[in-house]
CSV table of C-alpha atoms in Angstrom, one decimal:
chain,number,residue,atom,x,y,z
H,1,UNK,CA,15.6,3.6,17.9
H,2,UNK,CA,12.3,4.9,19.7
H,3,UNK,CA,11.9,1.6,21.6
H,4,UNK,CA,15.3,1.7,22.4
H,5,UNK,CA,14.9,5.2,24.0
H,6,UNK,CA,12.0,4.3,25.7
H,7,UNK,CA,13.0,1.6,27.6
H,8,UNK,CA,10.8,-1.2,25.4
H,9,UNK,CA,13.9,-2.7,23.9
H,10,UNK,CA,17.2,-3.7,25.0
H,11,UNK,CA,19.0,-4.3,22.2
H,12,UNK,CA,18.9,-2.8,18.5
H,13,UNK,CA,20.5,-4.0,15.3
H,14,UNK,CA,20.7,-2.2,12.2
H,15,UNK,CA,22.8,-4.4,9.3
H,16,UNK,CA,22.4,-0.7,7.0
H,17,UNK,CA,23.6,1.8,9.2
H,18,UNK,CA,23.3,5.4,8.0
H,19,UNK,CA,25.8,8.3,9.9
H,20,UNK,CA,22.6,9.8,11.4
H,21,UNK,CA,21.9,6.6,13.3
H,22,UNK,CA,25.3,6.0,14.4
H,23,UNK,CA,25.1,9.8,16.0
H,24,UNK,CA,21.7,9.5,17.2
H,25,UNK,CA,22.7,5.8,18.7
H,26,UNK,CA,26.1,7.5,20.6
H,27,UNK,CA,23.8,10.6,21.8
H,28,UNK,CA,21.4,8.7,23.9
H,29,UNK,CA,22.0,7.9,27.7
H,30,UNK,CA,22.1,4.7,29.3
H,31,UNK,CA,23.1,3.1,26.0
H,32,UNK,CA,26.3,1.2,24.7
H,33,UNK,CA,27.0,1.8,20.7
H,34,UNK,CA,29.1,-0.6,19.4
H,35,UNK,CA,29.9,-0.7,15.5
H,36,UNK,CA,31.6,-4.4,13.8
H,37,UNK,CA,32.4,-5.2,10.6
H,38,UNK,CA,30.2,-8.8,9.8
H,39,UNK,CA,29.5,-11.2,7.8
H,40,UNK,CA,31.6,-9.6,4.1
H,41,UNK,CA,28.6,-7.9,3.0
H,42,UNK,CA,29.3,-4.8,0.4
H,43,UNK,CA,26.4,-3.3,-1.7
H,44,UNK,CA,26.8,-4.6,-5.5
H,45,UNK,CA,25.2,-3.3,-8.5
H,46,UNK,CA,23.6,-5.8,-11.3
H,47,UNK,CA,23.4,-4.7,-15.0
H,48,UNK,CA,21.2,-6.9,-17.1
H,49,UNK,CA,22.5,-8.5,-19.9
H,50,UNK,CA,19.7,-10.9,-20.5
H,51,UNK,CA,16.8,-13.3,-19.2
H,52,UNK,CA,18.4,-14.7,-15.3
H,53,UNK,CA,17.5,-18.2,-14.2
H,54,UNK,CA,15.5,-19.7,-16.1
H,55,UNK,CA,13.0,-16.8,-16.6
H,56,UNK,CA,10.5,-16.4,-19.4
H,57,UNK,CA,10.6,-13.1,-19.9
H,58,UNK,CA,13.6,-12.1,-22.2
H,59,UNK,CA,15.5,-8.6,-21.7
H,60,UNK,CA,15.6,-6.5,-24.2
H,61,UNK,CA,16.8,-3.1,-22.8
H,62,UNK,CA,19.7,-0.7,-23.6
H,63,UNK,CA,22.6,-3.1,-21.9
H,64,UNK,CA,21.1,-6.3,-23.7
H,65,UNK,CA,23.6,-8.6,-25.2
H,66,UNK,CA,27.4,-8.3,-25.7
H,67,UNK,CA,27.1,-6.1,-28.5
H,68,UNK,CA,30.3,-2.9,-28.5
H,69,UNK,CA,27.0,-0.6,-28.0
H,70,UNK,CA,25.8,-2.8,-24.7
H,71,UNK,CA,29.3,-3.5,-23.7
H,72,UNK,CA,29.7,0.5,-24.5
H,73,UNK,CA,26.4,1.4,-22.5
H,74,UNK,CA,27.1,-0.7,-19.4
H,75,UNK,CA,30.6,0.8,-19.4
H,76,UNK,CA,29.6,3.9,-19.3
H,77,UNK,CA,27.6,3.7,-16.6
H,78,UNK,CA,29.7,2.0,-14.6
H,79,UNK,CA,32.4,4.9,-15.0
H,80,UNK,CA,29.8,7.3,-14.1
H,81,UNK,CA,28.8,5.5,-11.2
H,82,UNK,CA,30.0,7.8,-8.2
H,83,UNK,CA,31.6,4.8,-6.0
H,84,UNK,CA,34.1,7.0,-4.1
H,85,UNK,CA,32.0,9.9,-3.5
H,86,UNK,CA,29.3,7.4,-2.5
H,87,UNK,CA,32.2,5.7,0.6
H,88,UNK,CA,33.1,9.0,1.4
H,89,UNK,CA,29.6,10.9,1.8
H,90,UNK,CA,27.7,7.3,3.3
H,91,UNK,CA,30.0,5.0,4.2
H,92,UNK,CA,33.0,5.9,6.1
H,93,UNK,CA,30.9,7.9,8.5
H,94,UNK,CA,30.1,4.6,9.8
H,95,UNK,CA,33.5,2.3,8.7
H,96,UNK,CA,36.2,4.9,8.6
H,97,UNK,CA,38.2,2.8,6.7
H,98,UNK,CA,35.6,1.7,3.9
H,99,UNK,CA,36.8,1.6,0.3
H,100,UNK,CA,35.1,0.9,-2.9
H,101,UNK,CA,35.5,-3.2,-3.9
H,102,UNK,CA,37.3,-3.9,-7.2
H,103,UNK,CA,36.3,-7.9,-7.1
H,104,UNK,CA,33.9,-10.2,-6.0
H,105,UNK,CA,36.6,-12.8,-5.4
H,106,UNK,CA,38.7,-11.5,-2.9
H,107,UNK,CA,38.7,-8.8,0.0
H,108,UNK,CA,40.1,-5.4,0.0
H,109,UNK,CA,43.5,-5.6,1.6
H,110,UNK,CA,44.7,-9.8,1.1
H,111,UNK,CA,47.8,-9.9,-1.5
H,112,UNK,CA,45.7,-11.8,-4.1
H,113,UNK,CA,43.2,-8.6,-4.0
H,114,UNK,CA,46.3,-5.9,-4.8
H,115,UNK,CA,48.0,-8.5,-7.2
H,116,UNK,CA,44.4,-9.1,-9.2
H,117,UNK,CA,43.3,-5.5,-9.1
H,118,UNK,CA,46.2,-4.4,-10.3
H,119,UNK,CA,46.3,-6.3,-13.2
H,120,UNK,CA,42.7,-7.0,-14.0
H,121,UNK,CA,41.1,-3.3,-15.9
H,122,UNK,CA,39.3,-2.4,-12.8
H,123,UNK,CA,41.9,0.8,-12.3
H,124,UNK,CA,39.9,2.2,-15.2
H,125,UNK,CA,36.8,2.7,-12.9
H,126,UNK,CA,38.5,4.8,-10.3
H,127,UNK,CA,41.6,6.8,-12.7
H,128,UNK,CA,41.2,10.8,-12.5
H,129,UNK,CA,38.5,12.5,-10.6
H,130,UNK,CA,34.6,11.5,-10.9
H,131,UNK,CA,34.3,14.1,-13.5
H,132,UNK,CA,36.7,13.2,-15.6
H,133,UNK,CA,35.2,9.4,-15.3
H,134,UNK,CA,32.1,10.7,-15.9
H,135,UNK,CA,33.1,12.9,-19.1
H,136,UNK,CA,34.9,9.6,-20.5
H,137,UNK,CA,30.9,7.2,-19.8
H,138,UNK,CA,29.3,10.9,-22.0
H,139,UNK,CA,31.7,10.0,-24.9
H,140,UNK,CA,31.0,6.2,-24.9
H,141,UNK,CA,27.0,7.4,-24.6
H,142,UNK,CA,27.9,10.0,-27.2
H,143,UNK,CA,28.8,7.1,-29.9
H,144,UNK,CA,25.4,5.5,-30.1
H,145,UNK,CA,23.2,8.5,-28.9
H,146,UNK,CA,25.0,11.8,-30.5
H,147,UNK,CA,22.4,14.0,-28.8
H,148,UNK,CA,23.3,13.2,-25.7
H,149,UNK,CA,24.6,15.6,-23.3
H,150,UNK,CA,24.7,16.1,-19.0
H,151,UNK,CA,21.4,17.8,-20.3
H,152,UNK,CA,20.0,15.5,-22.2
H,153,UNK,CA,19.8,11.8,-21.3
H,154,UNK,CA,17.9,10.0,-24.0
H,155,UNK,CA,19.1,6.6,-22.5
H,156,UNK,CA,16.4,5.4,-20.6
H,157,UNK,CA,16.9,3.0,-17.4
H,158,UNK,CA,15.1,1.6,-14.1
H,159,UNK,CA,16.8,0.9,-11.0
H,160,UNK,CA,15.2,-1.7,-8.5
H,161,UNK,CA,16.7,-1.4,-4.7
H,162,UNK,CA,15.3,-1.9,-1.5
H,163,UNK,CA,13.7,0.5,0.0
H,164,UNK,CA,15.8,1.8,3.7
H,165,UNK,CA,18.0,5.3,4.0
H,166,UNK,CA,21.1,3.9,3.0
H,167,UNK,CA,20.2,2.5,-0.4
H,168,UNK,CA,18.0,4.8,-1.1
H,169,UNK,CA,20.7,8.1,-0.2
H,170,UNK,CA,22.9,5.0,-2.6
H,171,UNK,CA,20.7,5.7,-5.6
H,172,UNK,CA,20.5,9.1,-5.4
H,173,UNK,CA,23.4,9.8,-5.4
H,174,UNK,CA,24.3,7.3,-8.8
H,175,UNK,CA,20.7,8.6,-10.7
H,176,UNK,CA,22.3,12.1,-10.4
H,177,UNK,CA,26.0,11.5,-11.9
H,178,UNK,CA,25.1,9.3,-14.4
H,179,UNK,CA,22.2,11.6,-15.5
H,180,UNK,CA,25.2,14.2,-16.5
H,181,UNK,CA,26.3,11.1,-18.7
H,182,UNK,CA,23.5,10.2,-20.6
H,183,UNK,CA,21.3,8.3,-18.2
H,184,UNK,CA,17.7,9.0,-17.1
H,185,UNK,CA,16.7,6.7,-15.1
H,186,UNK,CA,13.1,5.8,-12.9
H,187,UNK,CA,13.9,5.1,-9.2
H,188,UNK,CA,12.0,2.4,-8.3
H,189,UNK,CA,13.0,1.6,-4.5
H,190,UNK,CA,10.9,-1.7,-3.3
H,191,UNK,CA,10.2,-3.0,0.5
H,192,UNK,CA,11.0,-6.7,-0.9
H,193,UNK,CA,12.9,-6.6,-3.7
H,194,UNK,CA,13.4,-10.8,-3.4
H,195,UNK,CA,9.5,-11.3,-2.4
H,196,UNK,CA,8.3,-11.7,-6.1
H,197,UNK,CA,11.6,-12.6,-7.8
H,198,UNK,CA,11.9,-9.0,-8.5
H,199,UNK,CA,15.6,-9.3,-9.0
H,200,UNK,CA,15.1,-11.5,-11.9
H,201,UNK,CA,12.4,-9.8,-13.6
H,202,UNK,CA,13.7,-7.9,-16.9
H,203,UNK,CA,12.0,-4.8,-16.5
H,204,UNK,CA,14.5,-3.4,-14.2
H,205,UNK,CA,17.9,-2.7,-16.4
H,206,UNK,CA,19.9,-1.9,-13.0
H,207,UNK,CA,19.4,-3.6,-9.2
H,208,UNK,CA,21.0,-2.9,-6.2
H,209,UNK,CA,21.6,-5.1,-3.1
H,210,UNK,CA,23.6,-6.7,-0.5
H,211,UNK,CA,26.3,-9.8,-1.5
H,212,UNK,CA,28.2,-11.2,1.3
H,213,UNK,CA,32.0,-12.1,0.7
H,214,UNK,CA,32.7,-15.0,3.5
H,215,UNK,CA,32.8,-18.3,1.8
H,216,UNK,CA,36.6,-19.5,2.4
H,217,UNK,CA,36.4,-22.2,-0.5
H,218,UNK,CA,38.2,-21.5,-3.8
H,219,UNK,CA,34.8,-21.4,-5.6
H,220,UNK,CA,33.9,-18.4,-3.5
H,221,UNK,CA,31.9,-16.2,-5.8
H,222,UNK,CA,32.1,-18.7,-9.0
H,223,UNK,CA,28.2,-18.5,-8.6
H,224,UNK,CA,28.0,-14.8,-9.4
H,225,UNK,CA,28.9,-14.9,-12.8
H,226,UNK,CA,28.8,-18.5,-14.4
H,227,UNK,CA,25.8,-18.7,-17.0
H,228,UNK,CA,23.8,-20.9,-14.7
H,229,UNK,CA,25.1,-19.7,-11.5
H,230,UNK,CA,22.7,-19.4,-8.7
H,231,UNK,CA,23.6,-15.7,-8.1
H,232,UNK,CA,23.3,-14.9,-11.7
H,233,UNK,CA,20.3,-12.8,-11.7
H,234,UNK,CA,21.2,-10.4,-14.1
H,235,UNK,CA,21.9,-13.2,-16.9
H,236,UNK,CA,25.6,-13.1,-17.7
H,237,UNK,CA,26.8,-15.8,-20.0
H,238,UNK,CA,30.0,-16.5,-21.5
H,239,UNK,CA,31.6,-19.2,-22.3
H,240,UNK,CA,35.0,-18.8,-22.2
H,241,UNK,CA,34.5,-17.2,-18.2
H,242,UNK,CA,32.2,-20.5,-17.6
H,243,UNK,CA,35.4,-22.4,-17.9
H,244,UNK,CA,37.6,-21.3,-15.6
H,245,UNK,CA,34.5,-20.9,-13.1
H,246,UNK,CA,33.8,-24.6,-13.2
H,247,UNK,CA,38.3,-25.1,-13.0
H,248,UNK,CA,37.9,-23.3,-10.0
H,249,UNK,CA,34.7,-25.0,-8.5
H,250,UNK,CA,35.7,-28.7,-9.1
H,251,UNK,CA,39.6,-28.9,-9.3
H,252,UNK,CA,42.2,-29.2,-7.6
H,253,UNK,CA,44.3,-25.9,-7.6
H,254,UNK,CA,47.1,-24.5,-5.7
H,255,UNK,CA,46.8,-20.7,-4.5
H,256,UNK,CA,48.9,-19.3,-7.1
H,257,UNK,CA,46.2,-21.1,-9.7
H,258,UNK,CA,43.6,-20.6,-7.4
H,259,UNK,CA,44.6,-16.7,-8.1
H,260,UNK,CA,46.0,-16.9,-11.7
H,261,UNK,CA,42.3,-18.1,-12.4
H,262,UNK,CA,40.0,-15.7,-10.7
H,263,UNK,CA,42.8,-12.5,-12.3
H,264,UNK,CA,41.5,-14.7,-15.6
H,265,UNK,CA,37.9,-14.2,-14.6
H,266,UNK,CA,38.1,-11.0,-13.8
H,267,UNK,CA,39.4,-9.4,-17.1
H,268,UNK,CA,36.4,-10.8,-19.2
H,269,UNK,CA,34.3,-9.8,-16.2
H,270,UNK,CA,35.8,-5.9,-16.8
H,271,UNK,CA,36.2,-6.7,-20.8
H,272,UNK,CA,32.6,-7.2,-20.9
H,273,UNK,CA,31.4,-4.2,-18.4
């Protein structure tokens, strides 16, 4: 933004956009702000469930496995995860229509994304205020770790993101809800978090980055979540979800399959946290 005031630069991108940029950007002379929505990208989260891609090392932390108390554990963050507050504080500053995403296989807004959403578990994640949400991830806590209380968090997590304002403001702003559920979790914000595979390696339980939502095939997003999938970094496997990934991927499917299948997908996505 300096170079840009200065003179050195003529044009400046910025693919995270913070509000403070956006105002600093519209304050300065001689200078044309223009703000576009590109590419489909929306920040994800990735729990762990076990060793990604073919790596050696083999997770063994607290949301390991499809056990009820990892299922119960990476619910429960999830719910305390503050995804409205974090649109509404970060986000729509910048996009004033921004709205949390309740799938990976659709956008916000197309018929199969109300229909699918509706119907899929996902209304769980957003139903009452944050509090209440964040109240109901203490209980689930509370059944495997009685002593647990928004005092106490003997659940013990690290978070891997990149390290730029926008994520890092993100992660703040998660480390401090879900600390009131249970949580403590080590920040770890990285300037590459791709550079050495870091988004594969099991020490980190939770990682946070950028997916892109623009593939118009029906297997858009199939790679996310099937057990050998080349977006599965946070080693998700189940076989029953594998199946309809692969229906989706290699045959041929009306629409109304097309979104029959991915509502499918879906509920053992949310079933399993």
């Amino acid at each position: 933004v300096q170079a840009l005031r200065n003179g050195d630069i003529d044009v400046y991108y910025n693919t995270l956009p913070t509000a403070n940029d956006r105002l600093t950007l519209e304050a300065m002379p001689n200078v044309k702000t223009i703000t576009k929505i590109g590419a489909g990208a929306y920040s994800h989260l990735d729990l762990r469930v076990s060793n990604a891609g073919g790596e050696k090392d083999t997770y063994t932390g607290p949301f390991a496995g499809n056990s009820q108390k990892a299922k119960d554990l990476r619910k429960a963050f999830l719910l305390a995860t503050p995804r409205q507050q974090i649109v509404d504080t970060l986000i729509k500053p910048v996009k004033a229509d921004a709205a949390p995403l309740d799938t990976q296989f659709s956008f916000y807004g197309t018929a199969e994304y109300k229909a699918n959403t509706a119907a899929s578990g996902v209304a769980e994640y957003s139903q009452g205020t944050q509090a209440d949400r964040t109240a109901k991830a203490l209980a689930l806590v509370q059944k495997h770790f009685p002593s647990a209380s928004d005092t106490n968090a003997p659940v013990k997590l690290t978070f891997l993101h990149a390290n730029t304002t926008l994520r890092n403001a993100i992660a703040k702003l998660i480390i401090a809800e879900v600390a009131k559920a249970g949580f403590d979790v080590t920040d770890y914000a990285s300037p590459d978090i791709f550079g050495l595979r870091d988004n594969r390696n099991s020490k980190y339980d939770v990682i946070m980055y950028r997916y892109s939502l623009n593939a118009i095939s029906q297997a858009s997003s199939t790679g996310n979540y099937r057990s050998d999938g080349s977006n599965n970094v946070f080693g998700w496997a189940d076989a029953d979800l594998d199946v309809i990934l692969k229906s989706l991927e290699g045959d041929i499917l009306t629409g109304k399959q097309i979104t029959a299948k991915r509502l499918e997908a879906d509920k053992i996505i949310i079933e399993n946290a």
